[in-house]
Coordinates of C-alpha atoms in Angstrom, one line a residue:
L1 CA 83.7 129.1 92.1
V2 CA 83.9 132.9 92.1
E3 CA 83.9 132.8 88.3
L4 CA 80.6 131.1 88.3
V5 CA 79.0 133.9 90.2
A6 CA 80.9 136.5 88.1
E7 CA 79.2 135.4 84.9
K8 CA 76.1 137.3 86.1
N9 CA 77.9 140.1 87.8
V10 CA 79.7 142.7 85.6
S11 CA 81.5 144.5 88.4
L12 CA 82.7 141.3 89.9
K13 CA 83.9 140.1 86.5
N14 CA 85.9 143.3 86.0
F15 CA 87.4 142.9 89.4
L16 CA 88.5 139.4 88.7
S17 CA 90.3 140.5 85.6
T18 CA 92.8 142.2 87.9
K19 CA 92.3 140.2 91.1
K20 CA 92.7 136.4 90.6
Y21 CA 92.2 135.2 94.1
A22 CA 94.4 132.2 93.2
S23 CA 97.0 132.3 96.0
H24 CA 97.7 129.2 98.1
E25 CA 96.1 130.8 101.1
T26 CA 92.9 131.5 99.2
I27 CA 92.7 128.0 97.6
N28 CA 93.2 126.4 101.1
K29 CA 90.4 128.5 102.5
L30 CA 88.0 127.5 99.7
L31 CA 89.0 123.8 100.1
Y32 CA 88.3 124.2 103.8
E33 CA 84.8 125.6 103.1
M34 CA 84.0 122.8 100.6
E35 CA 85.1 120.0 103.0
S36 CA 82.1 118.3 104.6
L37 CA 83.9 116.4 107.4
T38 CA 81.9 118.2 110.1
S39 CA 78.6 117.3 108.6
L40 CA 79.8 113.7 108.2
L41 CA 80.8 113.5 111.9
D42 CA 77.4 115.0 112.9
E43 CA 75.6 112.4 110.9
I44 CA 77.6 109.6 112.5
K45 CA 76.9 110.9 116.0
T46 CA 73.2 111.3 115.2
E47 CA 72.6 108.0 113.4
S48 CA 74.9 105.8 115.4
H49 CA 76.1 106.0 119.0
H50 CA 78.9 103.5 118.4
Y51 CA 81.5 103.2 115.7
T52 CA 84.9 101.7 115.0
I53 CA 88.2 103.3 113.9
I54 CA 90.1 101.7 111.0
V55 CA 93.8 102.6 110.9
D56 CA 96.6 101.8 108.4
E57 CA 99.9 103.4 107.5
T58 CA 101.7 104.0 104.2
R59 CA 104.4 106.2 102.7
D60 CA 104.0 108.7 99.9
C61 CA 106.3 109.4 97.0
A62 CA 108.4 111.7 99.1
G63 CA 108.9 109.0 101.8
H64 CA 106.7 110.6 104.4
E65 CA 104.7 108.3 106.6
H66 CA 100.9 108.8 106.7
L67 CA 98.4 107.2 109.0
S68 CA 95.0 106.8 107.3
M69 CA 92.0 107.1 109.6
C70 CA 88.6 105.7 108.7
I71 CA 85.3 105.2 110.7
R72 CA 82.9 102.3 110.4
W73 CA 79.4 102.9 111.6
V74 CA 75.9 101.5 111.2
S75 CA 72.8 103.5 110.3
A76 CA 69.3 102.2 110.2
D77 CA 70.1 99.2 108.1
V78 CA 73.3 100.1 106.2
V79 CA 77.0 99.7 107.1
H80 CA 79.2 102.7 106.3
E81 CA 83.0 103.0 106.2
D82 CA 84.1 106.6 105.7
F83 CA 87.5 108.1 105.4
V84 CA 88.1 111.0 107.8
G85 CA 91.7 112.1 107.3
M86 CA 95.4 111.3 107.2
Y87 CA 98.0 112.1 109.8
D88 CA 101.5 113.0 108.9
C89 CA 103.4 111.2 111.6
P90 CA 107.2 110.9 110.8
N91 CA 108.2 111.8 114.4
T92 CA 104.8 111.3 116.2
D93 CA 103.7 108.4 118.2
Q94 CA 100.9 106.6 116.3
T95 CA 99.0 106.2 119.6
L96 CA 98.9 110.0 120.0
A97 CA 97.6 110.4 116.5
V98 CA 94.8 107.9 117.1
K99 CA 93.9 109.4 120.4
D100 CA 93.8 112.9 118.9
M101 CA 91.3 111.6 116.3
L102 CA 89.3 110.0 119.1
L103 CA 89.2 113.2 121.1
R104 CA 87.7 115.0 118.1
C105 CA 85.2 112.3 117.3
G106 CA 84.6 110.4 120.5
L107 CA 85.9 106.9 121.5
G108 CA 85.0 104.1 119.1
R109 CA 83.8 100.6 119.8
G110 CA 86.5 98.7 117.9
Q111 CA 89.9 99.0 116.4
M112 CA 91.0 97.6 113.0
Y113 CA 94.7 97.5 112.1
D114 CA 97.0 95.6 109.9
G115 CA 99.6 93.3 111.4
A116 CA 102.4 95.9 111.9
S117 CA 104.0 95.8 115.3
V118 CA 103.6 99.5 115.8
L119 CA 99.8 99.0 115.5
Q120 CA 99.1 95.5 116.7
G121 CA 102.1 95.1 119.1
Q122 CA 101.4 93.3 122.3
M123 CA 103.7 95.5 124.4
S124 CA 103.4 99.1 123.1
G125 CA 101.2 98.9 119.9
V126 CA 98.4 101.3 119.3
A127 CA 95.8 98.6 120.1
K128 CA 97.5 97.8 123.4
C129 CA 97.7 101.5 124.4
I130 CA 94.0 102.1 123.7
R131 CA 92.9 99.0 125.6
H132 CA 92.1 101.2 128.6
N133 CA 88.5 100.9 127.4
P134 CA 87.7 97.2 127.5
K135 CA 84.9 97.6 125.0
A136 CA 87.2 99.0 122.3
V137 CA 88.1 95.5 121.0
S138 CA 91.0 95.1 118.5
I139 CA 90.9 92.8 115.4
H140 CA 93.5 92.0 112.8
C141 CA 92.5 92.6 109.2
A142 CA 91.4 89.4 107.6
N143 CA 92.9 90.2 104.3
H144 CA 96.3 91.0 105.8
S145 CA 96.1 87.7 107.7
L146 CA 95.5 85.7 104.5
N147 CA 98.3 87.6 102.8
L148 CA 100.7 86.8 105.6
I149 CA 99.8 83.1 105.4
L150 CA 100.8 82.9 101.7
Q151 CA 103.9 84.9 102.3
E152 CA 104.9 82.4 104.9
A153 CA 104.4 79.6 102.5
A154 CA 106.2 81.2 99.6
S155 CA 110.0 81.2 100.3
T156 CA 110.8 83.1 97.1
K157 CA 110.4 86.8 96.5
P158 CA 106.7 87.9 96.2
L159 CA 105.5 88.1 92.7
C160 CA 103.2 91.1 93.4
P161 CA 104.1 94.2 95.4
T162 CA 100.5 94.8 96.5
R163 CA 99.2 93.9 100.0
W164 CA 96.5 91.5 98.8
T165 CA 97.0 88.0 97.4
A166 CA 97.3 88.5 93.6
R167 CA 99.9 86.1 92.5
S168 CA 98.2 83.4 90.4
S169 CA 97.7 85.8 87.4
A170 CA 101.5 86.5 87.4
I171 CA 102.4 82.8 87.6
K172 CA 99.9 81.9 84.8
S173 CA 101.2 84.7 82.6
L174 CA 104.8 83.4 83.1
L175 CA 103.7 79.8 82.1
D176 CA 101.7 81.0 79.1
N177 CA 104.5 83.1 77.8
F178 CA 107.3 80.7 78.7
E179 CA 108.7 80.5 75.1
A180 CA 108.9 84.2 74.8
D181 CA 110.6 84.4 78.2
Y182 CA 113.0 81.7 77.2
D183 CA 114.1 83.6 74.1
T184 CA 114.5 86.8 76.1
L185 CA 116.6 85.1 78.7
D186 CA 118.6 83.3 76.1
E187 CA 119.6 86.7 74.8
I188 CA 120.4 87.9 78.3
I189 CA 122.7 85.0 79.1
R190 CA 124.8 85.9 76.1
M191 CA 125.4 89.2 77.9
G192 CA 126.9 87.4 80.8
T193 CA 124.1 86.5 83.3
Q194 CA 123.0 83.1 84.6
R195 CA 119.2 83.9 84.9
H196 CA 118.5 81.8 81.8
A197 CA 120.0 78.7 83.4
K198 CA 117.9 79.1 86.5
I199 CA 114.6 79.3 84.7
T200 CA 115.2 76.3 82.5
R201 CA 115.7 74.1 85.5
A202 CA 112.8 71.8 86.4
P203 CA 112.3 73.0 90.0
S204 CA 111.5 76.5 88.9
F205 CA 108.9 75.4 86.3
D206 CA 107.4 72.7 88.6
A207 CA 107.1 75.2 91.5
D208 CA 105.2 77.6 89.3
S209 CA 102.8 74.8 88.2
Q210 CA 102.3 73.8 91.9
S211 CA 101.6 77.4 92.9
L212 CA 98.7 77.6 90.4
K213 CA 97.0 75.0 92.5
V214 CA 97.5 76.9 95.8
F215 CA 97.1 80.6 95.1
P216 CA 93.9 81.0 92.9
C217 CA 91.6 79.7 95.6
A218 CA 93.1 82.0 98.2
E219 CA 92.8 85.0 95.8
E220 CA 89.0 84.3 95.4
V221 CA 88.7 84.4 99.2
A222 CA 90.7 87.6 99.3
R223 CA 88.4 89.3 96.8
M224 CA 85.5 88.3 99.0
L225 CA 87.1 89.8 102.1
Q226 CA 87.5 93.2 100.4
S227 CA 83.8 94.0 100.8
T228 CA 82.8 96.3 103.7
A229 CA 79.8 94.0 104.3
V230 CA 81.8 90.9 104.9
S231 CA 80.9 89.2 108.2
Q232 CA 82.5 86.8 110.6
E233 CA 80.4 83.9 109.2
T234 CA 81.7 84.7 105.7
I235 CA 85.3 84.7 106.9
Q236 CA 84.8 81.3 108.7
S237 CA 83.2 79.7 105.7
G238 CA 86.0 81.1 103.4
V239 CA 88.7 79.8 105.8
Q240 CA 87.0 76.4 106.1
M241 CA 86.7 76.2 102.3
L242 CA 90.4 76.9 101.9
Q243 CA 91.4 74.3 104.5
N244 CA 89.2 71.7 102.8
H245 CA 90.7 72.6 99.4
Y246 CA 94.3 72.3 100.7
R247 CA 93.5 69.0 102.5
D248 CA 92.2 67.6 99.2
L249 CA 95.4 68.6 97.5
R250 CA 97.4 66.7 100.1
S251 CA 97.2 63.3 98.4
T252 CA 99.6 61.2 96.4
E253 CA 97.1 60.9 93.5
T254 CA 96.5 64.6 93.3
F255 CA 100.2 65.5 93.3
H256 CA 100.9 62.8 90.8
S257 CA 98.5 64.5 88.3
I258 CA 100.0 67.9 89.1
F259 CA 103.5 66.5 88.6
E260 CA 102.7 64.7 85.3
E261 CA 100.9 67.8 84.0
A262 CA 104.0 70.0 84.7
K263 CA 106.3 67.3 83.3
N264 CA 104.3 67.0 80.1
A265 CA 104.0 70.7 79.6
G266 CA 107.8 71.0 79.1
I267 CA 107.2 73.8 76.5
N268 CA 108.8 72.0 73.5
G269 CA 111.7 70.6 75.5
L270 CA 112.8 73.9 76.8
V271 CA 112.6 72.8 80.5
Q272 CA 115.0 70.2 81.8
E273 CA 113.7 66.9 83.2
P274 CA 113.2 67.0 87.0
T275 CA 116.0 65.4 88.9
L276 CA 117.0 64.9 92.5
P277 CA 119.1 67.6 94.1
L278 CA 122.8 66.9 94.7
R279 CA 123.4 65.2 98.0
R280 CA 125.2 67.6 100.4
R281 CA 127.2 66.6 103.4
A282 CA 126.2 68.1 106.7
P283 CA 128.8 70.2 108.6
R284 CA 130.6 68.2 111.2
R285 CA 129.1 70.2 114.1
Y286 CA 125.6 69.1 112.9
D287 CA 126.6 65.5 111.9
D288 CA 125.0 63.0 114.2
S289 CA 126.4 60.0 112.3
N290 CA 123.0 59.2 110.9
A291 CA 122.6 59.0 107.1
P292 CA 120.4 61.7 105.7
H293 CA 117.1 60.7 104.1
Q294 CA 117.3 59.8 100.4
W295 CA 114.3 60.1 98.0
D296 CA 113.8 57.3 95.5
N297 CA 112.8 59.6 92.6
S298 CA 112.3 63.3 91.8
E299 CA 108.5 63.0 92.2
E300 CA 108.8 61.8 95.8
Y301 CA 111.1 64.8 96.5
F302 CA 108.8 67.4 95.0
R303 CA 105.8 65.7 96.7
S304 CA 107.4 66.1 100.1
Q305 CA 108.0 69.8 99.5
F306 CA 104.4 70.3 98.2
F307 CA 103.0 68.5 101.2
E308 CA 105.1 70.8 103.5
V309 CA 103.6 73.9 101.9
V310 CA 100.0 72.5 102.1
D311 CA 100.5 71.6 105.8
L312 CA 101.9 75.1 106.5
L313 CA 99.0 76.8 104.8
T314 CA 96.4 74.7 106.7
S315 CA 98.0 75.3 110.1
E316 CA 98.6 79.0 109.5
L317 CA 94.9 79.5 108.5
T318 CA 93.9 78.1 111.9
C319 CA 96.5 80.2 113.7
Q320 CA 95.9 83.6 112.0
F321 CA 92.1 83.5 112.3
N322 CA 92.1 82.3 115.9
Q323 CA 91.6 85.8 117.4
P324 CA 89.6 86.5 120.6
T325 CA 87.5 89.1 119.0
L326 CA 86.5 86.7 116.2
H327 CA 85.4 84.2 118.8
L328 CA 83.3 86.9 120.5
L329 CA 81.6 87.8 117.2
M330 CA 81.0 84.2 116.5
E331 CA 79.2 83.8 119.8
V332 CA 77.0 86.8 119.0
E333 CA 76.2 85.3 115.6
Q334 CA 75.3 82.0 117.1
V335 CA 73.0 83.6 119.7
L336 CA 71.0 85.5 117.0
L337 CA 70.8 82.6 114.5
K338 CA 69.8 80.1 117.3
A339 CA 67.2 82.5 118.6
I340 CA 65.5 83.1 115.2
N341 CA 65.5 79.4 114.1
E342 CA 64.4 77.7 117.2
A343 CA 61.0 77.5 118.8
P344 CA 60.0 80.4 121.2
G345 CA 61.5 79.9 124.6
S346 CA 64.4 81.0 126.8
I347 CA 67.7 81.6 125.1
S348 CA 71.0 81.3 127.0
I349 CA 73.4 84.2 126.3
P350 CA 77.2 83.4 126.7
Q351 CA 78.9 85.1 129.6
N352 CA 81.5 86.7 127.2
V353 CA 78.7 88.5 125.3
V354 CA 77.1 89.6 128.6
D355 CA 80.4 91.0 129.9
M356 CA 81.1 92.9 126.7
Y357 CA 77.7 94.4 126.0
S358 CA 76.2 94.7 129.5
G359 CA 76.6 98.4 129.6
D360 CA 75.0 99.0 126.2
V361 CA 72.3 96.3 126.1
D362 CA 69.7 95.5 128.7
V363 CA 70.5 91.8 129.2
E364 CA 67.1 90.9 130.8
R365 CA 65.1 92.6 128.0
L366 CA 67.5 91.1 125.4
S367 CA 66.8 87.6 126.7
I368 CA 63.0 88.2 126.6
Q369 CA 63.2 89.6 123.1
L370 CA 65.3 86.7 121.9
S371 CA 62.7 84.3 123.1
M372 CA 60.2 86.1 120.9
F373 CA 62.6 86.4 118.0
P374 CA 61.1 83.5 115.9
V375 CA 58.0 85.6 115.4
V376 CA 60.1 87.8 113.1
L377 CA 60.8 84.8 110.8
E378 CA 57.1 83.7 110.9
S379 CA 55.9 87.2 110.0
H380 CA 58.4 87.5 107.2
S381 CA 57.5 84.1 105.8
S382 CA 53.8 84.8 105.8
S383 CA 54.3 88.2 104.0
T384 CA 56.4 86.9 101.1
D385 CA 56.0 84.5 98.2
R386 CA 59.3 82.8 99.1
P387 CA 59.2 81.8 102.7
I388 CA 62.5 81.1 104.6
N389 CA 62.6 77.9 106.6
L390 CA 66.1 78.3 108.0
V391 CA 68.2 81.5 108.5
T392 CA 71.9 81.0 108.0
K393 CA 73.2 84.5 107.5
I394 CA 73.2 87.6 109.7
S395 CA 72.4 89.7 106.6
T396 CA 69.0 88.0 106.4
I397 CA 68.3 89.0 110.0
T398 CA 69.2 92.6 109.2
D399 CA 66.8 92.6 106.3
M400 CA 64.0 91.2 108.5
L401 CA 64.6 93.8 111.1
A402 CA 64.4 96.6 108.5
A403 CA 60.6 96.7 109.1
A404 CA 59.8 99.4 111.6
R405 CA 57.4 97.2 113.7
H406 CA 60.1 94.5 114.2
R407 CA 62.8 97.0 115.0
S408 CA 60.7 98.7 117.8
L409 CA 59.5 95.4 119.2
H410 CA 63.1 94.0 119.3
S411 CA 65.0 97.1 120.2
E412 CA 67.7 95.4 122.3
V413 CA 68.2 92.7 119.6
D414 CA 68.6 95.5 117.1
R415 CA 71.1 97.3 119.3
L416 CA 73.1 94.1 119.7
L417 CA 73.1 93.5 116.0
R418 CA 74.3 97.1 115.3
L419 CA 77.2 96.6 117.8
Y420 CA 78.1 93.4 116.0
L421 CA 78.0 95.1 112.6
T422 CA 80.2 97.9 113.9
V423 CA 83.3 95.7 114.1
P424 CA 85.0 95.5 110.7
M425 CA 86.6 92.4 109.2
S426 CA 89.1 94.1 107.0
N427 CA 90.7 97.6 106.5
V428 CA 90.1 97.8 102.7
T429 CA 88.7 101.4 103.1
A430 CA 92.1 102.6 104.5
E431 CA 93.9 100.7 101.7
R432 CA 91.8 102.4 99.1
S433 CA 92.6 105.8 100.5
F434 CA 96.2 105.1 99.6
S435 CA 95.2 105.0 95.9
G436 CA 93.9 108.6 96.3
L437 CA 97.1 109.6 98.0
C438 CA 99.1 108.3 95.1
K439 CA 97.0 110.4 92.7
L440 CA 97.3 113.6 94.7
K441 CA 101.0 113.4 95.6
T442 CA 103.2 112.6 92.7
S443 CA 106.9 113.3 91.9
L444 CA 105.9 116.6 90.4
R445 CA 103.6 117.5 93.3
S446 CA 105.3 116.0 96.4
T447 CA 105.2 119.1 98.7
M448 CA 101.9 119.7 100.3
T449 CA 100.8 120.6 103.8
E450 CA 98.8 118.1 105.9
Q451 CA 95.8 120.4 106.0
R452 CA 95.7 120.9 102.2
L453 CA 96.3 117.2 101.6
N454 CA 93.4 116.2 103.9
H455 CA 91.0 118.7 102.3
L456 CA 91.8 117.4 98.8
L457 CA 91.8 113.8 99.8
F458 CA 88.4 114.1 101.5
L459 CA 86.8 115.8 98.5
H460 CA 88.4 113.1 96.2
I461 CA 87.2 110.1 98.2
H462 CA 83.7 111.4 99.2
K463 CA 82.6 112.3 95.7
D464 CA 78.9 112.0 96.8
L465 CA 79.4 114.7 99.5
T466 CA 81.5 116.8 97.1
D467 CA 78.7 116.8 94.5
A468 CA 76.2 117.9 97.1
V469 CA 78.2 120.9 98.1
Y470 CA 76.2 124.2 97.8
L471 CA 78.5 126.5 96.0
N472 CA 76.7 129.7 97.0
R473 CA 77.2 128.7 100.7
V474 CA 80.9 128.1 100.1
L475 CA 81.3 131.6 98.5
R476 CA 79.2 133.2 101.2
N477 CA 81.3 131.8 104.0
F478 CA 84.5 132.7 102.1
C479 CA 83.5 136.3 101.6
F480 CA 82.3 136.8 105.2
A481 CA 85.4 135.3 106.7
S482 CA 87.3 138.6 106.0
Q483 CA 86.1 142.1 106.7
Q484 CA 87.8 143.3 103.5
R485 CA 86.1 140.7 101.3
E486 CA 82.8 141.3 103.1
A487 CA 83.0 145.0 102.4
Y488 CA 83.8 144.5 98.7
F489 CA 81.4 141.6 97.9

């Protein structure tokens, strides 16, 4: 930065030939002046009175634990998720780190964590410790929930080390390159291992073929959940689609086609014919004198295993997405959708919504404005060439309220909608900050102070704010921060 100014200043250019100003302390001060975290927080407090904290933890290449902090807030008609910093907390309670961030920024309206016990624990997790404010609701990341469901169903080692469901591509690649894998493992077995024998057995090949019917649909839902604009209605529709898909798979005819397809794709006879497993005698302490069940053929045996996986997936989808906060958000959605689609009249607001938002929304005025809410749909339909007869998405209501006259007329409805949009459905922003951490801290650059790491990470993630930095202001603040530099420059 100083060199840019020195191009037009001869004395400064001569000074820089001997004084480099490239020490660690100087670089840290310049990074501090370039960081725009204060301006970002000021914008959040000005544009939105409520926001949500998104927290997730990871380890860097040196094994240090970091807690990623992000803030979700809603401006006039746009949802923002912004990274604010990372806490190095190897010996620090995560609750203290979160509270320290809240003291600097103000208490948020929601909490988004992954499923780790230290964050979502019912006894001493961060979400439990911050529950002193009943309006700071906690929600489990939808993407982590879906990932846990598939991990529960898959008894083998995960095929992908990432957090999100990304397994079908690995399985498909294995099946497409089975002959090359066979030749490689054939060479390995000559060196004294038994891996070759395992992969040529029918259960391994058949299990991969069955997995291709289970994982791809879940991965499509996972990609959808990685958007910051995903809503509760989108999650429910995705979960319902998955459950219907898995129920359709649970039929004898469907499995027969899967089994025959895997059986016929034997890769030129490299895979053994499917057979029943050896019958094993139960230990005496478990033997109740009843004969164990015997399958008539191998297809019946594999079908029972496949049905067990499908039943587990269906039940876990219901269990993982049965969160109290999701039910509350669903009630808010139903109130807004019902109010805009029905004829003008009184709209009943659920008691849970009243108890949660009574201090932020005038319930009486909200009820009156909801009764007039169909006017928004009528006005929008009359002013466009493609009128809307039925509103099914919250995003449509957000677009309709973008007009200034509607927003001022339905101020309480707009406030309720913003509070609804403030609660995130996934913590993908925190996960993406881990990618920046991996780029900054490598095996060759693993030692870095927390302050320097946060400055660099903030500038790397918020590229739009970095591009808008006024370099002359940065240099001016840097020069006037020291009497010696002020006297010279």
